[in-house]
């Protein structure tokens, strides 16, 4: 099960990303240096325009792919200096760090681009589908602990990635986020104060009930 609700955090300096898995903090490879945009870059379009022409074209192509497949309810914005698709705070403000919940993100690094598919790192089945798609397409999966690295859209099985992106509605993503928070110590402490059983106790009770049957 999962431990932390996730948001893209400090992508361009240490690139730490809290992902929906227990006690996992993912970092991009040591040789990575992000192409952090100027401070006046405030929108995805401005982000792309700030990149070298060839890199801007690659990011623009992938941005279009995400926008084509992203379910309704996600907000495209610039988050932590890169393009992200999030649950806006106006819709769901109760996040653990007061930042919007990130579902997909796209960034330009020094040596490659990165596509963050949070669904694939939350769900083991989605991760297996991603690996299978690369294998079936005869493409090499260059995957960090929390993202897929690529130099060109041609490096990716685009149709399969589009399907993965479209697979989780914004409503479901909020539900998954809330479930993950209940598994944290803070979440269980809050439940205890409210007199509710902890997630671990609920799971143990289910197992015990099955054994009695």
CSV table of N, CA, C and O in Angstrom, one decimal, residues 1-4 17-26 183-185:
chain,number,residue,atom,x,y,z
A,1,UNK,N,0.8,-1.2,0.0
A,1,UNK,CA,0.0,0.0,0.0
A,1,UNK,C,0.9,1.2,0.0
A,1,UNK,O,2.1,1.2,0.1
A,2,UNK,N,0.2,2.4,0.0
A,2,UNK,CA,1.0,3.6,-0.2
A,2,UNK,C,1.1,4.5,1.0
A,2,UNK,O,0.2,4.5,1.9
A,3,UNK,N,2.2,5.3,1.0
A,3,UNK,CA,2.4,6.0,2.2
A,3,UNK,C,2.2,7.5,2.1
A,3,UNK,O,1.8,8.1,3.0
A,4,UNK,N,2.6,8.1,0.9
A,4,UNK,CA,2.5,9.5,0.8
A,4,UNK,C,1.7,9.9,-0.4
A,4,UNK,O,1.9,9.5,-1.4
A,17,UNK,N,10.7,13.6,-5.6
A,17,UNK,CA,9.3,13.4,-5.8
A,17,UNK,C,8.7,12.4,-4.9
A,17,UNK,O,9.1,11.3,-4.9
A,18,UNK,N,7.8,12.8,-4.1
A,18,UNK,CA,7.1,11.9,-3.2
A,18,UNK,C,6.1,11.2,-4.0
A,18,UNK,O,5.2,11.8,-4.5
A,19,UNK,N,6.3,9.9,-4.1
A,19,UNK,CA,5.3,9.1,-4.9
A,19,UNK,C,4.5,8.2,-4.0
A,19,UNK,O,4.8,7.9,-2.9
A,20,UNK,N,3.3,7.8,-4.5
A,20,UNK,CA,2.3,7.1,-3.7
A,20,UNK,C,2.8,5.7,-3.3
A,20,UNK,O,2.1,4.7,-3.6
A,21,UNK,N,3.9,5.5,-2.7
A,21,UNK,CA,4.4,4.2,-2.2
A,21,UNK,C,5.1,4.4,-0.9
A,21,UNK,O,5.6,5.5,-0.6
A,22,UNK,N,5.1,3.4,-0.1
A,22,UNK,CA,5.6,3.5,1.3
A,22,UNK,C,7.0,4.0,1.4
A,22,UNK,O,7.9,3.4,0.9
A,23,UNK,N,7.2,5.1,2.1
A,23,UNK,CA,8.5,5.6,2.4
A,23,UNK,C,9.5,5.7,1.2
A,23,UNK,O,10.6,5.5,1.3
A,24,UNK,N,8.9,6.1,0.1
A,24,UNK,CA,9.7,6.2,-1.1
A,24,UNK,C,9.9,7.7,-1.5
A,24,UNK,O,9.0,8.4,-1.7
A,25,UNK,N,11.2,8.1,-1.7
A,25,UNK,CA,11.5,9.4,-2.2
A,25,UNK,C,12.4,9.1,-3.4
A,25,UNK,O,13.4,8.6,-3.3
A,26,UNK,N,11.8,9.5,-4.6
A,26,UNK,CA,12.5,9.2,-5.8
A,26,UNK,C,13.4,10.4,-6.2
A,26,UNK,O,12.9,11.5,-6.2
A,183,UNK,N,-2.8,5.7,5.0
A,183,UNK,CA,-1.7,4.8,5.4
A,183,UNK,C,-0.5,5.4,6.0
A,183,UNK,O,0.4,4.7,6.5
A,184,UNK,N,-0.5,6.7,6.1
A,184,UNK,CA,0.6,7.4,6.7
A,184,UNK,C,0.4,7.4,8.2
A,184,UNK,O,-0.7,7.2,8.7
A,185,UNK,N,1.5,7.7,9.0
A,185,UNK,CA,1.3,7.7,10.4
A,185,UNK,C,0.4,8.9,10.8
A,185,UNK,O,-0.4,8.8,11.8
